[in-house]
XYZ file of C-alpha atoms in Angstrom:
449
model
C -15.364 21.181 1.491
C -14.594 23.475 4.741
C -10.774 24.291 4.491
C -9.077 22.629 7.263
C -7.010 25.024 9.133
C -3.440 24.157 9.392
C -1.388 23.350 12.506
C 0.261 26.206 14.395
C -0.793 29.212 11.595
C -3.697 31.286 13.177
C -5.956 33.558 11.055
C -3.809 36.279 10.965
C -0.859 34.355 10.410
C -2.323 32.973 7.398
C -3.467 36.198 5.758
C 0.334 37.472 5.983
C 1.563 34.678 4.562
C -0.585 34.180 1.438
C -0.199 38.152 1.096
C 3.670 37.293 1.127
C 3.388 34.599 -1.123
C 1.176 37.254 -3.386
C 3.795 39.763 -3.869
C 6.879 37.004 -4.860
C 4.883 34.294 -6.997
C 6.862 31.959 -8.235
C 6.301 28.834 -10.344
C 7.785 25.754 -9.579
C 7.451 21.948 -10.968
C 5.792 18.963 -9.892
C 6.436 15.622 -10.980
C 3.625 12.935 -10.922
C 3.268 9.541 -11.511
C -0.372 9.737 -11.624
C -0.530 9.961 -15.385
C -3.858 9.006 -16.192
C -6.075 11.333 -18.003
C -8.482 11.690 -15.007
C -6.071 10.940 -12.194
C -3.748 14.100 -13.546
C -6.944 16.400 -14.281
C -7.251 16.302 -10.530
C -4.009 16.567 -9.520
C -3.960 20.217 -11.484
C -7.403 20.716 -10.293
C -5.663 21.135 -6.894
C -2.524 22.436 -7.650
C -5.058 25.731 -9.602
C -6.692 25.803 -5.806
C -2.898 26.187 -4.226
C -2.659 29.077 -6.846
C -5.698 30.906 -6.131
C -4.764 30.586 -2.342
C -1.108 31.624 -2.644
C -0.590 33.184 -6.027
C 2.361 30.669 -6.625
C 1.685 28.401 -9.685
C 2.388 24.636 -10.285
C 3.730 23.159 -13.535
C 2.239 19.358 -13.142
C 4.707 17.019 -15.161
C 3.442 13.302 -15.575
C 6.416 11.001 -15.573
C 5.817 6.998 -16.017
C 6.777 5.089 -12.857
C 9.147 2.833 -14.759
C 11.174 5.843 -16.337
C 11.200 8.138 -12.822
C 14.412 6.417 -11.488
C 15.888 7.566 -14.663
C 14.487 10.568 -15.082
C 15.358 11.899 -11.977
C 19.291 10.672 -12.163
C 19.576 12.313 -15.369
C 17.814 15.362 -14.427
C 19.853 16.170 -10.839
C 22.945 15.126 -13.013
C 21.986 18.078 -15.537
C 20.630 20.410 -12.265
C 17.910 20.166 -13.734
C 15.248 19.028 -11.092
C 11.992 19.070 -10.433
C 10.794 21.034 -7.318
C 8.268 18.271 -5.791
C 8.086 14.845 -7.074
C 5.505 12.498 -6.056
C 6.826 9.062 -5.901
C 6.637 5.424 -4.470
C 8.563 4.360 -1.670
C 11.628 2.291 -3.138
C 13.005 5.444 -3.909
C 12.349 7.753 -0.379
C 15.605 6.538 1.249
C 17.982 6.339 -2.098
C 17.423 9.469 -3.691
C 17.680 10.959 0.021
C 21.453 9.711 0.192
C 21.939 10.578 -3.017
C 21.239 14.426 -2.464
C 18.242 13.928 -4.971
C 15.906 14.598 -2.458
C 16.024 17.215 0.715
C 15.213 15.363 4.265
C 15.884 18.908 6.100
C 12.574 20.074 4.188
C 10.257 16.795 4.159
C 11.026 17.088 7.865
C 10.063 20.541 8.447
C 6.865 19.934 6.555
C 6.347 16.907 8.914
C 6.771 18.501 11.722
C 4.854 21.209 10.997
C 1.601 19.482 9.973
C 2.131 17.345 13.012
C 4.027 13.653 13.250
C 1.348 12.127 15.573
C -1.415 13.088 12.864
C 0.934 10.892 10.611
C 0.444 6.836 10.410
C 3.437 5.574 12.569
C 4.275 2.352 10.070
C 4.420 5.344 7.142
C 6.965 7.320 9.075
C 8.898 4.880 10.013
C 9.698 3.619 6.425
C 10.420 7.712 5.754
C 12.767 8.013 8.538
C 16.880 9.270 7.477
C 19.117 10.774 10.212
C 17.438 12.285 12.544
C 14.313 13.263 10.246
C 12.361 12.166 7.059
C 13.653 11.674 3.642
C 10.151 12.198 2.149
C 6.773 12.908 3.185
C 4.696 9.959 3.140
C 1.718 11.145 0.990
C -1.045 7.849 0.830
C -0.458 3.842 0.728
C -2.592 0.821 0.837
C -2.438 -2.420 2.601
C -2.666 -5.974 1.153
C -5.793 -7.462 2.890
C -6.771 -10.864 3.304
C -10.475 -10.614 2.850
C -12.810 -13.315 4.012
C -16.393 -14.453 3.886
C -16.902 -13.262 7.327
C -20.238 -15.046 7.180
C -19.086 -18.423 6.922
C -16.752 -17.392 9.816
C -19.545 -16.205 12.128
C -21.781 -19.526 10.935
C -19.055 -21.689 11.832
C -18.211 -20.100 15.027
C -14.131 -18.750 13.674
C -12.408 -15.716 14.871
C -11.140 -13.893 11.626
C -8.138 -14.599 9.968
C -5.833 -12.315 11.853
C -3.285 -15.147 11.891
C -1.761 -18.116 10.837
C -3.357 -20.184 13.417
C -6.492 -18.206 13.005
C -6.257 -19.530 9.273
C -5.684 -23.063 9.854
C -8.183 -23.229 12.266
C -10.750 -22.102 9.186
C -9.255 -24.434 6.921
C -9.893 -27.512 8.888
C -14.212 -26.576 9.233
C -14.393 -24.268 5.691
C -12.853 -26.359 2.816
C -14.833 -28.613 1.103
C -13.610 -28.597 -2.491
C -15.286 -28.364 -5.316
C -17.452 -26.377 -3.794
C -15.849 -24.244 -1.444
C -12.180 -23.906 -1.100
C -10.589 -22.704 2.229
C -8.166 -20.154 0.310
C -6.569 -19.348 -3.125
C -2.825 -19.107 -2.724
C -0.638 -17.516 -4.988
C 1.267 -20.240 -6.652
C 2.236 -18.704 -10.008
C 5.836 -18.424 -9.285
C 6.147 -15.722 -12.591
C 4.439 -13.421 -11.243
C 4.667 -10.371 -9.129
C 1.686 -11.283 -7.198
C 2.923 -14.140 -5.622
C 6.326 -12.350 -4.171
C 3.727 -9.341 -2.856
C 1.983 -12.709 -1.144
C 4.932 -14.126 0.232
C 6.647 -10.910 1.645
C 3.451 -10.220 3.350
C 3.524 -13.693 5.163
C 6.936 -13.784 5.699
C 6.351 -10.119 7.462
C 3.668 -11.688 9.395
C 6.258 -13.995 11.254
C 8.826 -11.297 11.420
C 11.360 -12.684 8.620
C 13.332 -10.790 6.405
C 16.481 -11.661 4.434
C 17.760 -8.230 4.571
C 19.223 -5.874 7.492
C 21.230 -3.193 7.608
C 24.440 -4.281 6.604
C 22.454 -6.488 3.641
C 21.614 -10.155 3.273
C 20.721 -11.388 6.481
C 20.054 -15.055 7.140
C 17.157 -16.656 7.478
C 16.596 -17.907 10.678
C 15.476 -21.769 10.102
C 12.757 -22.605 12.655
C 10.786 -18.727 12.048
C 11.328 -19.309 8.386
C 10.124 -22.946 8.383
C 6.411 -21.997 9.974
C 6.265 -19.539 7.173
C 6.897 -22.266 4.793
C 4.145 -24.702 6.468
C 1.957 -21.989 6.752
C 2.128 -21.411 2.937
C 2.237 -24.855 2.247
C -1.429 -25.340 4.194
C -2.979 -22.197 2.340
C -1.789 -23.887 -1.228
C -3.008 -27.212 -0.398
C -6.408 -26.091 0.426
C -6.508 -24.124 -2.400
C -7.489 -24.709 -6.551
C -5.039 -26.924 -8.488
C -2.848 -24.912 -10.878
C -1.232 -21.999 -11.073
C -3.017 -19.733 -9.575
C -2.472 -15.578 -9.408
C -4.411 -12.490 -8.820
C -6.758 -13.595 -11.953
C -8.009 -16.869 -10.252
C -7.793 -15.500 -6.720
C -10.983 -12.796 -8.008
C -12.757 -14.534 -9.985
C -12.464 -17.941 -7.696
C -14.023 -15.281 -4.548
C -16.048 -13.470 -6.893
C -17.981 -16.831 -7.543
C -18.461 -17.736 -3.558
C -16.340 -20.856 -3.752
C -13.646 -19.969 -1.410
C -13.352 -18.851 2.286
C -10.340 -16.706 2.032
C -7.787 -14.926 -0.342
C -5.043 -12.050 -0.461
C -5.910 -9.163 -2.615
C -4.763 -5.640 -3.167
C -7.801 -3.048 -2.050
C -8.503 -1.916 -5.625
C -10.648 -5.091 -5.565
C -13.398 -3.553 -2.788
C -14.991 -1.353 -5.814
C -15.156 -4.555 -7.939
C -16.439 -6.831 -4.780
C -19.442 -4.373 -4.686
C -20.556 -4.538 -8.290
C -19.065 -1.307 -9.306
C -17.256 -2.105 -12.005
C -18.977 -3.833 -14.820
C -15.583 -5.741 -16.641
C -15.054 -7.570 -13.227
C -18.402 -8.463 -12.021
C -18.782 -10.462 -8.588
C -20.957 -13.899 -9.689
C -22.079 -14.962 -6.644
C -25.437 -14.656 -7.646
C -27.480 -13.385 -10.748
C -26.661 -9.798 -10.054
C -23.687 -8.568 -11.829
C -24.210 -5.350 -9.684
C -24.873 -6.571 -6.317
C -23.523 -5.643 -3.493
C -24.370 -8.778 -1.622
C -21.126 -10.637 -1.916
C -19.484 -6.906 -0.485
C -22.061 -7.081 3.005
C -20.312 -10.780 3.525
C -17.061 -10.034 3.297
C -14.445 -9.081 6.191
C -11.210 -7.789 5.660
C -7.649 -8.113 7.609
C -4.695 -5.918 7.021
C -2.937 -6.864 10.290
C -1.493 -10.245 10.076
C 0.145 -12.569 12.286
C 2.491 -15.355 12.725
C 3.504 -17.413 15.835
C 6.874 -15.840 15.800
C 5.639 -12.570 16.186
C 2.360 -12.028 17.041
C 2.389 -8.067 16.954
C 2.294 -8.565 13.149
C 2.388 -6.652 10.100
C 0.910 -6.043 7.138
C 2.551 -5.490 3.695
C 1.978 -1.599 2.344
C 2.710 0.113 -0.917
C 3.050 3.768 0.179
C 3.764 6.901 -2.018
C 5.646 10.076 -1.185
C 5.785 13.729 -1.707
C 9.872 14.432 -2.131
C 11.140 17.837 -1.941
C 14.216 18.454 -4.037
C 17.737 19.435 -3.309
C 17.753 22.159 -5.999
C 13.691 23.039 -5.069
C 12.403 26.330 -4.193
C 12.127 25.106 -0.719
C 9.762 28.032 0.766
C 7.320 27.095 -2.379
C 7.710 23.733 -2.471
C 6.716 23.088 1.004
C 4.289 25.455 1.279
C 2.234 23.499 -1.723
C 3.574 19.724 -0.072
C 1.973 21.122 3.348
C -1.309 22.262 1.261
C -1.295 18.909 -0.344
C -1.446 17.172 2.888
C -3.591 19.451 4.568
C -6.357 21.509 2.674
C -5.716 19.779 -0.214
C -5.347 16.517 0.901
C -9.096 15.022 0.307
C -8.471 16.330 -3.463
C -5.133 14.175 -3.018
C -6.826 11.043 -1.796
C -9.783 11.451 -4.213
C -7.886 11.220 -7.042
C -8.289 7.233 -6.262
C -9.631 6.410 -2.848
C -10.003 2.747 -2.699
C -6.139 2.544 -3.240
C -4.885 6.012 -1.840
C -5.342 5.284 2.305
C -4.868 8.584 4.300
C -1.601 8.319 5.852
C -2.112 11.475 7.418
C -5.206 10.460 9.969
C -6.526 14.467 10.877
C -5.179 17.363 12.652
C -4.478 18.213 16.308
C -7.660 19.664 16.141
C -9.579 16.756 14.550
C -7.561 13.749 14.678
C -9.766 11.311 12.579
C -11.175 14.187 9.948
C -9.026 12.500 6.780
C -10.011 9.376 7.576
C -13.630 10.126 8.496
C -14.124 12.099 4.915
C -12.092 9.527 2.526
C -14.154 7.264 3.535
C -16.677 8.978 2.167
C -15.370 9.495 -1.070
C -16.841 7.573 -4.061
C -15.283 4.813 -5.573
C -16.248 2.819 -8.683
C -16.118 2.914 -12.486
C -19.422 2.433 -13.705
C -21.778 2.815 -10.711
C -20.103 4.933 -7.492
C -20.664 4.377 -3.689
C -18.340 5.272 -1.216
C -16.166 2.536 1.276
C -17.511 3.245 4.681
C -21.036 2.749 2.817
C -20.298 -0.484 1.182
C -18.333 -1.753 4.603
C -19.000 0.249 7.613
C -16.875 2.278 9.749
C -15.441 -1.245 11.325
C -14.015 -2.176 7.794
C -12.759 1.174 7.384
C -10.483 1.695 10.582
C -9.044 -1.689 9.532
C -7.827 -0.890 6.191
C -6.403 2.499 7.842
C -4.520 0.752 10.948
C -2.859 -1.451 8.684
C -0.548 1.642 7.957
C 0.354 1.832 11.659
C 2.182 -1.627 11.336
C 3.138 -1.284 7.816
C 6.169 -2.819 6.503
C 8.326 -4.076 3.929
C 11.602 -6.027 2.793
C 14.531 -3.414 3.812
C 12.361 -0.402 4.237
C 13.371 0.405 7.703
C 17.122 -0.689 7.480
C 18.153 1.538 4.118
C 17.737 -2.065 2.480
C 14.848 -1.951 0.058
C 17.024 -1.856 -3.374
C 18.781 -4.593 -2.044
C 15.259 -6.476 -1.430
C 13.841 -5.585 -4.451
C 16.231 -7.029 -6.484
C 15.918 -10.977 -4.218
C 12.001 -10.234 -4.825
C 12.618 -9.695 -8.682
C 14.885 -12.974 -8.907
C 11.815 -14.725 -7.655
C 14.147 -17.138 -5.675
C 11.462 -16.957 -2.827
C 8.789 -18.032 -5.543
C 10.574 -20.758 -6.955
C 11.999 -21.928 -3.461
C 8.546 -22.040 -1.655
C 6.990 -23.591 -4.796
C 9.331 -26.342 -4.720
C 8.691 -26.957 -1.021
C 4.556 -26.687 -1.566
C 4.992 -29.255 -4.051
C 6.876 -31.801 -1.713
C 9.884 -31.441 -3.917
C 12.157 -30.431 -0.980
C 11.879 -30.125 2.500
C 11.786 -27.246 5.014
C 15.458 -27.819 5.785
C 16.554 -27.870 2.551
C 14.074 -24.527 1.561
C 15.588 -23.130 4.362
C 19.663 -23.703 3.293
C 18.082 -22.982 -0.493
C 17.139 -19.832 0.113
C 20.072 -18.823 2.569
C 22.089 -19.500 -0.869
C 20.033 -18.179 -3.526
C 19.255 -14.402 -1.890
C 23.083 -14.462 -0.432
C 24.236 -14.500 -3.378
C 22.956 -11.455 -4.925
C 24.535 -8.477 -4.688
């Protein structure tokens, strides 16, 4: 691809710089949690075109997710750190009070490349003091994707909120053969509390703020619960979790579900182990053209929205060589960014929509990037553009539990309890009542520390 010329350095300016960085090359180290044979092949694929650029090199390090917390306490205990890390989001705002991580330099870089080219809901989960704590890097949004057909047929606006929803509900189910949703019900499982935040996030409720637990207000929190309780009851008996909520859409006999975006490869008969069925086709991209998707969500509470992101982050260091190490974030994010977002596109949105020059370039050319396993096509292909700038402006509203209140370790460990599983199940099942969910949960997430 054309290099895309970065903010504020002219041609000139440029040249001296990369001549600088020629004459004192240094090496530093990047830590990745992109471990996968492929995945890492690209990410020193790009860090070999930062070196041939500015004569610095990059050491890529895979680290597994699960062991970076630990890895990175023991390593800034031992001064011992990494220059760049790449990581998720739970740990932007700790490590950056901890002195792990250096906001001054995330926030140069920021400013630099250009906050407005950044997705606002990214930057707000980054924000510490008066800057960043991190540089938000990609993310995706949890979608609820729909058979817009049936929508259109049956005269529905899409499912852009709860009373959007219900509305479908009462004209699409008609069980066995076509169920108006699959809920998450599994209360085990993690894909029922990603569920649940998201629409508990959609009515603007959170049991965390910034000085911790916060209580539940009852009336918000009992239209989430009602809500919830009218997407399980028109949905599949059982316990049902990201396995059924596929394979059930994948087979045409439901309206609506909640799904990650790593499904959209899979929905278009790219990937062989997890086929859509809709019809006789195994690699059909039939069930893909009838399908709408909806990152933006709504409850009646607050009808602005949200929608539920994962987001990852390029952290600079405390004990980093800061020149170096922002230099290569800042190539990362800007001439190297497509190479960034290409090492898995259907779950790597740009968070970083262009340049003042070209505001839309990143969004317009990872959209063209292929996706799939066994057979490739790329997203604005399979969807068109309109399915495209939804799954991008979904990280203009993005939240989650505690992320913009210093909270999320705090959240994490109420979603981990699965409290808000067990509590809703209860409720779903007619066990309890809203009231009593309501007081249930006050106690239950209060409690934990």
């Amino acid at each position: 691809m054309t290099p895309i010329k970065r903010r504020g350095l002219g041609g000139t300016a440029m040249a001296l710089a990369l001549t600088a960085g020629m004459a004192h090359a240094d090496t530093i180290r990047f830590w990745t949690i992109e471990e996968q044979p492929e995945r890492l092949a690209k990410q020193e694929a790009m860090a070999a075109a930062f070196t041939e650029a500015t004569g610095h090199e990059v050491e890529v390090i895979p680290v597994t997710e699960s062991e970076m917390g630990t890895r990175a306490t023991a390593a800034f205990a031992a001064g011992d750190m990494p220059d760049v890390i790449y990581h998720p989001l739970s740990y932007a705002l700790p490590w950056a009070e901890a002195g792990i991580l250096d906001p001054d330099a995330a926030t140069d870089v920021i400013e630099e490349l250009g906050g407005a080219t950044f997705a606002p809901g990214a930057l707000k989960m980054a924000e510490f003091d008066d800057g960043f704590a991190s540089v938000p890097a990609d993310g995706w949004t949890q979608m609820i994707i729909y058979r817009k057909d049936l929508f259109e047929e049956a005269g529905l606006e899409p499912p852009t909120s709860y009373a959007n929803v219900e509305a479908a509900l009462e004209k699409l189910h008609n069980p066995p053969e076509m169920y108006g949703f699959v809920a998450a019900t599994k209360v085990d499982e993690a894909f029922m509390s990603q569920v649940l935040e998201h629409v508990f996030l959609a009515n603007g409720v959170s049991p965390v703020g910034a000085d911790g637990f916060a209580e539940l207000d009852e009336a918000k929190t009992t239209e989430v619960l009602e809500f919830y309780k009218a997407i399980a009851k028109a949905s599949p008996p059982g316990d049902l979790y990201w396995d059924q909520a596929r394979t059930i859409y994948f087979s045409g006999n439901t309206a609506m579900t909640i799904w990650s975006p790593f499904i959209l490869d899979e929905l278009a008969g790219l990937r062989d182990s997890a086929p859509p069925t809709i019809n006789d086709d195994p690699t059909s991209a039939e069930l893909a053209g009838k399908t709408g998707i909806v990152t933006n969500f709504s409850g009646p509470s607050n009808p602005d929205g949200a929608a539920f992101a994962e987001l990852n982050f390029l952290g600079i260091t405390g004990d980093a060589n800061t020149d170096v190490a922002e230099a290569f974030v800042k190539y990362s994010m800007d001439e190297g960014y497509l190479d960034t977002l290409a090492i898995a596109p259907e779950g790597k949105f740009p968070v970083r929509r262009g340049t003042d020059e070209d505001p839309e370039i990143f969004v317009k050319e990872w959209s063209k990037l292929p996706v799939g396993v066994d057979r490739q096509a790329s997203l604005v292909d399979l969807y068109g553009e309109d399915t495209v700038d939804e799954l991008v402006a979904g990280l203009d509203v993005a939240q989650r539990w505690g992320a913009d209140v210093g909270q999320m370790a705090l959240a994490s460990k109420m979603v981990n309890s699965q409290v808000v599983n067990r509590v809703v199940r209860a409720f779903i099942d007619d066990e309890i009542d809203a009231a009593a969910a309501v007081t249930q949960l006050n106690d239950e997430l209060g409690a934990i520390q």
